[in-house]
Amino acid sequence: MTLNSTLSPVPYFILDAYITVGTLRYFYFVIALTLYAAIIVVNVLLIVVICVNRSLHEPMYMFLCSLFVNELYGSTSLFPFLLVQILSDVHTVSVPLCFLQIFCLYSYVNVEFCNLAIMSYDRYLAICCPLKYNTLMTFGTAGLFVGVIWLSSVRCLITIILSLRLTLCGNVLSSLYCQNYMIVKLACSNTNLNNIYGLFATTLSVLVPLLPILFSYMKILRICCSASSQTRQKAINTCMPHLVSLLNFTFGCLFEIIQSRFDMINVPSVLRFILSLYFGILQPLLNPIIFGMQMSKIRNICKEFLYKRRLSLTTSFTF
């Protein structure tokens, strides 16, 4: 039963993007569970490595730790919900849980872009101002940046409050998970304030963080053009994981914004489903892999940890 012809309070939302797949649901469930487990393992491993090893107690690694924590936060906002829906015959979600998921996913996106912006500024200081780096980017300054990044996500509550005040004349969301704009489109009341604030919030979360990123990389590019080949290679190795992460996440978010606002009926449903989950699946899995492999300190410590772990297991098995 849907509520498309009534103005009574909506008790739940229906997610109609899910299709009937029969027993294949268990196959998809195993795939999603495996991905979620992999995300948890690789992110927790790197968080522990950074926290335990004093040699990694530097601003750059503090920002990485914040990034990995955010990947756990974002994936947990999506995967448990997705796993339940895959096994369910009726794809409904209560209104409070739906808005909780919206807040978590929106704050995840906000923290991700802001964290990447601060990381780009950190790389700018390290490459363009190496002699002043330790003075400008202290451990305390890095901690302050991380705190401000996470506290700034509280403003996502404004989006929730503005949507809660709306009178809805439907409860069907054409999505795999809860999205604020999908709910706004169901409103029978005036949504001008929601649309205006939505544009403002998107600008604040996406475009504003891009400004320090563009500034930082323009300065880094300028230095690289006049530097030696060795310095240039070092700068590329340092910045490449950050650029890959930024472009990947921007692509995922951009597709989701386009899909929620334009008719995507001509795009194959399977492709739409994959791209809808792209930013919440690939980013949390990609970041720890590319940063873990590229950062030599983290890579060497992880190798040493895994070697000692394997050695201890072998010794235990022998005895």
CSV table of C-alpha atoms in Angstrom, one decimal:
chain,number,residue,atom,x,y,z
A,1,MET,CA,0.0,0.0,0.0
A,2,THR,CA,1.3,3.4,-0.9
A,3,LEU,CA,0.2,6.8,0.3
A,4,ASN,CA,0.2,8.7,-3.0
A,5,SER,CA,-3.4,10.1,-2.6
A,6,THR,CA,-3.4,11.0,1.1
A,7,LEU,CA,-2.0,13.9,3.2
A,8,SER,CA,-1.8,11.8,6.4
A,9,PRO,CA,1.6,11.4,8.0
A,10,VAL,CA,3.8,8.9,6.3
A,11,PRO,CA,4.6,6.0,8.6
A,12,TYR,CA,7.2,4.4,6.3
A,13,PHE,CA,8.8,4.7,2.9
A,14,ILE,CA,8.9,2.1,0.2
A,15,LEU,CA,12.1,1.6,-1.8
A,16,ASP,CA,10.9,0.5,-5.3
A,17,ALA,CA,14.3,0.3,-6.9
A,18,TYR,CA,14.8,-3.3,-5.7
A,19,ILE,CA,13.8,-6.0,-8.2
A,20,THR,CA,12.8,-9.5,-7.6
A,21,VAL,CA,15.7,-11.8,-8.1
A,22,GLY,CA,14.5,-15.0,-6.4
A,23,THR,CA,17.3,-17.2,-4.8
A,24,LEU,CA,19.9,-14.9,-6.4
A,25,ARG,CA,19.3,-12.6,-3.4
A,26,TYR,CA,21.6,-14.9,-1.3
A,27,PHE,CA,24.3,-14.6,-3.9
A,28,TYR,CA,24.1,-10.8,-3.8
A,29,PHE,CA,23.9,-10.9,0.0
A,30,VAL,CA,27.2,-12.8,0.2
A,31,ILE,CA,28.9,-10.4,-2.2
A,32,ALA,CA,27.7,-7.4,-0.2
A,33,LEU,CA,28.7,-9.0,3.1
A,34,THR,CA,32.2,-9.9,1.7
A,35,LEU,CA,32.7,-6.3,0.5
A,36,TYR,CA,31.6,-4.9,3.9
A,37,ALA,CA,33.9,-7.3,5.7
A,38,ALA,CA,36.8,-6.3,3.5
A,39,ILE,CA,36.1,-2.6,4.1
A,40,ILE,CA,36.1,-3.1,7.9
A,41,VAL,CA,39.3,-5.3,7.9
A,42,VAL,CA,41.5,-3.0,5.7
A,43,ASN,CA,40.3,0.3,7.3
A,44,VAL,CA,40.6,-1.0,10.9
A,45,LEU,CA,44.0,-2.5,10.1
A,46,LEU,CA,45.4,0.8,9.0
A,47,ILE,CA,43.8,2.8,11.8
A,48,VAL,CA,45.4,0.4,14.3
A,49,VAL,CA,48.7,0.6,12.5
A,50,ILE,CA,48.7,4.5,12.6
A,51,CYS,CA,47.5,4.7,16.2
A,52,VAL,CA,50.0,2.1,17.6
A,53,ASN,CA,53.2,3.1,15.8
A,54,ARG,CA,54.7,6.3,17.2
A,55,SER,CA,56.6,6.9,13.9
A,56,LEU,CA,53.3,7.5,12.2
A,57,HIS,CA,52.1,10.1,14.8
A,58,GLU,CA,52.5,13.0,12.2
A,59,PRO,CA,49.8,15.3,10.8
A,60,MET,CA,49.7,13.6,7.4
A,61,TYR,CA,48.9,10.2,9.1
A,62,MET,CA,46.4,11.9,11.4
A,63,PHE,CA,44.4,13.0,8.4
A,64,LEU,CA,44.7,9.5,6.9
A,65,CYS,CA,43.4,8.1,10.1
A,66,SER,CA,40.4,10.5,10.0
A,67,LEU,CA,39.8,9.4,6.4
A,68,PHE,CA,39.8,5.7,7.3
A,69,VAL,CA,37.4,6.3,10.2
A,70,ASN,CA,35.1,8.2,7.9
A,71,GLU,CA,35.2,5.2,5.4
A,72,LEU,CA,34.0,2.9,8.3
A,73,TYR,CA,31.3,5.5,9.2
A,74,GLY,CA,30.0,5.9,5.6
A,75,SER,CA,30.0,2.1,4.8
A,76,THR,CA,28.2,1.3,8.0
A,77,SER,CA,25.6,3.9,7.1
A,78,LEU,CA,24.9,1.9,4.0
A,79,PHE,CA,25.8,-1.8,4.2
A,80,PRO,CA,23.8,-3.1,7.2
A,81,PHE,CA,20.7,-1.4,5.7
A,82,LEU,CA,21.5,-2.8,2.2
A,83,LEU,CA,22.1,-6.4,3.6
A,84,VAL,CA,18.7,-6.3,5.3
A,85,GLN,CA,16.9,-5.1,2.2
A,86,ILE,CA,18.5,-7.7,0.0
A,87,LEU,CA,17.1,-10.5,2.0
A,88,SER,CA,13.7,-8.8,2.6
A,89,ASP,CA,10.6,-9.5,0.5
A,90,VAL,CA,9.1,-6.1,1.4
A,91,HIS,CA,11.5,-3.2,0.9
A,92,THR,CA,10.2,-0.6,3.5
A,93,VAL,CA,12.0,1.6,5.9
A,94,SER,CA,10.6,3.6,8.9
A,95,VAL,CA,10.7,7.4,8.6
A,96,PRO,CA,13.1,7.9,11.6
A,97,LEU,CA,15.5,5.3,10.3
A,98,CYS,CA,15.3,6.8,6.8
A,99,PHE,CA,16.3,10.3,8.0
A,100,LEU,CA,19.0,8.8,10.2
A,101,GLN,CA,20.5,7.2,7.1
A,102,ILE,CA,20.3,10.4,5.2
A,103,PHE,CA,22.1,12.3,8.0
A,104,CYS,CA,24.8,9.7,8.2
A,105,LEU,CA,25.4,9.6,4.4
A,106,TYR,CA,25.3,13.3,4.0
A,107,SER,CA,27.7,13.9,6.9
A,108,TYR,CA,30.0,11.2,5.4
A,109,VAL,CA,30.2,13.0,2.1
A,110,ASN,CA,30.8,16.3,3.9
A,111,VAL,CA,33.7,14.9,6.0
A,112,GLU,CA,35.2,13.1,3.0
A,113,PHE,CA,35.5,16.2,0.9
A,114,CYS,CA,36.7,18.4,3.8
A,115,ASN,CA,39.2,15.8,4.8
A,116,LEU,CA,40.6,15.5,1.2
A,117,ALA,CA,40.8,19.4,1.1
A,118,ILE,CA,42.8,19.5,4.3
A,119,MET,CA,45.1,16.7,3.0
A,120,SER,CA,45.7,18.7,-0.2
A,121,TYR,CA,46.7,21.7,1.9
A,122,ASP,CA,49.0,19.5,4.0
A,123,ARG,CA,50.7,18.3,0.8
A,124,TYR,CA,51.1,21.9,-0.4
A,125,LEU,CA,52.9,22.8,2.8
A,126,ALA,CA,55.1,19.7,2.7
A,127,ILE,CA,56.1,20.2,-1.0
A,128,CYS,CA,56.1,24.0,-1.4
A,129,CYS,CA,57.1,25.1,2.1
A,130,PRO,CA,59.2,22.2,3.5
A,131,LEU,CA,61.3,24.4,5.8
A,132,LYS,CA,58.2,25.9,7.4
A,133,TYR,CA,56.1,22.7,7.4
A,134,ASN,CA,56.8,21.6,11.0
A,135,THR,CA,56.0,25.1,12.2
A,136,LEU,CA,52.8,25.6,10.2
A,137,MET,CA,51.4,22.1,10.5
A,138,THR,CA,51.9,20.9,14.0
A,139,PHE,CA,50.2,17.9,15.6
A,140,GLY,CA,47.9,20.2,17.5
A,141,THR,CA,47.0,22.1,14.4
A,142,ALA,CA,46.2,18.9,12.6
A,143,GLY,CA,44.0,17.8,15.5
A,144,LEU,CA,42.1,21.1,15.4
A,145,PHE,CA,41.5,20.7,11.6
A,146,VAL,CA,40.2,17.1,12.1
A,147,GLY,CA,37.9,18.3,15.0
A,148,VAL,CA,36.5,21.1,12.9
A,149,ILE,CA,35.9,18.8,9.9
A,150,TRP,CA,33.8,16.4,12.0
A,151,LEU,CA,31.9,19.1,13.9
A,152,SER,CA,31.0,20.8,10.7
A,153,SER,CA,29.0,17.8,9.6
A,154,VAL,CA,26.4,18.6,12.3
A,155,ARG,CA,24.9,21.2,9.9
A,156,CYS,CA,23.5,18.3,8.0
A,157,LEU,CA,20.8,18.3,10.6
A,158,ILE,CA,19.4,21.4,9.0
A,159,THR,CA,18.6,19.4,5.9
A,160,ILE,CA,16.8,16.8,8.0
A,161,ILE,CA,14.8,19.5,9.9
A,162,LEU,CA,13.7,21.2,6.6
A,163,SER,CA,12.5,17.9,5.2
A,164,LEU,CA,10.7,16.8,8.3
A,165,ARG,CA,8.5,19.9,8.2
A,166,LEU,CA,7.2,19.0,4.7
A,167,THR,CA,3.7,17.5,4.0
A,168,LEU,CA,4.2,14.4,1.9
A,169,CYS,CA,1.6,13.0,-0.5
A,170,GLY,CA,3.5,9.8,-1.3
A,171,ASN,CA,5.9,7.4,0.3
A,172,VAL,CA,7.6,5.6,-2.7
A,173,LEU,CA,11.3,6.3,-3.2
A,174,SER,CA,12.9,5.3,-6.5
A,175,SER,CA,16.1,4.4,-4.8
A,176,LEU,CA,18.1,1.6,-3.1
A,177,TYR,CA,18.4,3.7,0.0
A,178,CYS,CA,17.1,6.9,1.5
A,179,GLN,CA,17.9,10.1,-0.2
A,180,ASN,CA,16.7,13.5,0.9
A,181,TYR,CA,15.9,14.9,-2.6
A,182,MET,CA,13.7,11.9,-3.3
A,183,ILE,CA,11.7,12.7,-0.2
A,184,VAL,CA,11.5,16.4,-1.1
A,185,LYS,CA,10.0,15.4,-4.5
A,186,LEU,CA,7.2,13.7,-2.7
A,187,ALA,CA,6.1,16.9,-1.0
A,188,CYS,CA,2.7,18.5,-1.5
A,189,SER,CA,3.8,21.6,0.4
A,190,ASN,CA,6.2,24.4,-0.7
A,191,THR,CA,9.8,23.2,-1.2
A,192,ASN,CA,11.5,26.4,-2.2
A,193,LEU,CA,13.4,26.7,1.1
A,194,ASN,CA,14.5,23.0,0.8
A,195,ASN,CA,15.8,23.6,-2.8
A,196,ILE,CA,17.6,26.8,-1.9
A,197,TYR,CA,19.3,25.3,1.2
A,198,GLY,CA,20.0,22.1,-0.8
A,199,LEU,CA,22.0,24.2,-3.4
A,200,PHE,CA,23.8,26.1,-0.6
A,201,ALA,CA,24.6,22.8,1.3
A,202,THR,CA,25.9,21.2,-1.9
A,203,THR,CA,28.1,24.2,-2.6
A,204,LEU,CA,29.4,24.2,1.0
A,205,SER,CA,30.1,20.4,1.0
A,206,VAL,CA,31.5,20.0,-2.5
A,207,LEU,CA,32.5,23.2,-4.2
A,208,VAL,CA,34.1,25.0,-1.2
A,209,PRO,CA,36.5,22.1,-0.4
A,210,LEU,CA,37.5,22.1,-4.0
A,211,LEU,CA,38.9,25.6,-3.7
A,212,PRO,CA,41.8,24.8,-1.4
A,213,ILE,CA,42.4,21.6,-3.5
A,214,LEU,CA,42.7,23.6,-6.7
A,215,PHE,CA,44.9,26.2,-5.0
A,216,SER,CA,47.2,23.5,-3.5
A,217,TYR,CA,47.6,21.6,-6.7
A,218,MET,CA,48.2,24.7,-8.8
A,219,LYS,CA,51.1,25.7,-6.4
A,220,ILE,CA,52.4,22.1,-6.4
A,221,LEU,CA,52.3,22.0,-10.2
A,222,ARG,CA,54.2,25.3,-10.4
A,223,ILE,CA,56.9,23.9,-8.1
A,224,CYS,CA,57.1,20.6,-10.0
A,225,CYS,CA,57.6,22.5,-13.3
A,226,SER,CA,60.8,24.2,-12.1
A,227,ALA,CA,62.1,21.4,-9.8
A,228,SER,CA,64.4,18.5,-10.5
A,229,SER,CA,63.2,15.2,-11.9
A,230,GLN,CA,63.7,13.5,-8.5
A,231,THR,CA,61.7,16.2,-6.6
A,232,ARG,CA,59.0,16.0,-9.3
A,233,GLN,CA,58.8,12.2,-9.0
A,234,LYS,CA,58.5,12.5,-5.2
A,235,ALA,CA,55.7,15.0,-5.5
A,236,ILE,CA,53.8,12.8,-7.9
A,237,ASN,CA,54.2,9.8,-5.7
A,238,THR,CA,52.9,11.8,-2.7
A,239,CYS,CA,49.9,13.4,-4.5
A,240,MET,CA,48.8,10.6,-6.8
A,241,PRO,CA,46.8,8.6,-4.1
A,242,HIS,CA,45.0,11.8,-3.1
A,243,LEU,CA,44.1,12.7,-6.7
A,244,VAL,CA,42.8,9.2,-7.4
A,245,SER,CA,40.7,9.3,-4.2
A,246,LEU,CA,39.3,12.7,-5.0
A,247,LEU,CA,38.4,12.0,-8.6
A,248,ASN,CA,36.8,8.7,-7.7
A,249,PHE,CA,34.7,10.1,-4.9
A,250,THR,CA,33.7,13.2,-7.0
A,251,PHE,CA,32.6,10.9,-9.8
A,252,GLY,CA,30.4,8.8,-7.5
A,253,CYS,CA,28.8,11.8,-5.9
A,254,LEU,CA,28.2,13.6,-9.2
A,255,PHE,CA,26.4,10.6,-10.7
A,256,GLU,CA,24.2,10.3,-7.6
A,257,ILE,CA,23.3,14.0,-7.8
A,258,ILE,CA,22.5,13.7,-11.5
A,259,GLN,CA,20.5,10.5,-11.0
A,260,SER,CA,18.3,12.0,-8.3
A,261,ARG,CA,17.5,15.1,-10.3
A,262,PHE,CA,17.1,13.9,-13.9
A,263,ASP,CA,15.3,11.1,-15.6
A,264,MET,CA,17.7,8.1,-16.0
A,265,ILE,CA,15.2,5.7,-17.4
A,266,ASN,CA,17.4,5.1,-20.5
A,267,VAL,CA,20.3,3.9,-18.4
A,268,PRO,CA,20.2,0.1,-17.8
A,269,SER,CA,18.9,-0.6,-14.3
A,270,VAL,CA,21.9,-2.8,-13.4
A,271,LEU,CA,24.3,0.1,-14.2
A,272,ARG,CA,22.1,2.5,-12.2
A,273,PHE,CA,22.2,0.2,-9.2
A,274,ILE,CA,26.0,-0.2,-9.4
A,275,LEU,CA,26.7,3.5,-9.8
A,276,SER,CA,24.2,4.4,-7.0
A,277,LEU,CA,26.3,2.4,-4.6
A,278,TYR,CA,29.6,3.4,-6.2
A,279,PHE,CA,30.5,6.2,-3.7
A,280,GLY,CA,29.6,4.1,-0.7
A,281,ILE,CA,31.4,0.9,-1.8
A,282,LEU,CA,34.4,1.7,-3.9
A,283,GLN,CA,35.7,4.7,-1.9
A,284,PRO,CA,35.8,3.0,1.5
A,285,LEU,CA,37.6,0.0,-0.2
A,286,LEU,CA,39.9,2.0,-2.5
A,287,ASN,CA,41.3,4.6,0.0
A,288,PRO,CA,43.0,2.2,2.4
A,289,ILE,CA,44.4,0.2,-0.5
A,290,ILE,CA,45.9,3.1,-2.5
A,291,PHE,CA,47.1,5.0,0.6
A,292,GLY,CA,48.4,1.9,2.3
A,293,MET,CA,50.3,0.7,-0.8
A,294,GLN,CA,51.6,4.1,-1.7
A,295,MET,CA,52.8,5.4,1.7
A,296,SER,CA,56.1,3.5,2.2
A,297,LYS,CA,56.0,3.8,6.0
A,298,ILE,CA,52.5,2.3,6.3
A,299,ARG,CA,53.3,-0.4,3.7
A,300,ASN,CA,56.5,-1.5,5.5
A,301,ILE,CA,54.8,-1.5,8.9
A,302,CYS,CA,51.9,-3.6,7.6
A,303,LYS,CA,54.3,-6.0,6.0
A,304,GLU,CA,56.2,-6.4,9.3
A,305,PHE,CA,53.0,-6.8,11.2
A,306,LEU,CA,51.6,-9.5,8.9
A,307,TYR,CA,55.0,-11.3,8.8
A,308,LYS,CA,55.1,-11.4,12.6
A,309,ARG,CA,51.5,-12.6,12.7
A,310,ARG,CA,52.2,-15.3,10.3
A,311,LEU,CA,55.3,-16.3,12.1
A,312,SER,CA,53.5,-16.5,15.5
A,313,LEU,CA,50.8,-18.7,13.9
A,314,THR,CA,53.3,-21.0,12.4
A,315,THR,CA,55.1,-21.3,15.7
A,316,SER,CA,51.8,-22.0,17.5
A,317,PHE,CA,50.9,-24.7,15.0
A,318,THR,CA,54.3,-26.4,15.3
A,319,PHE,CA,54.0,-26.6,19.0
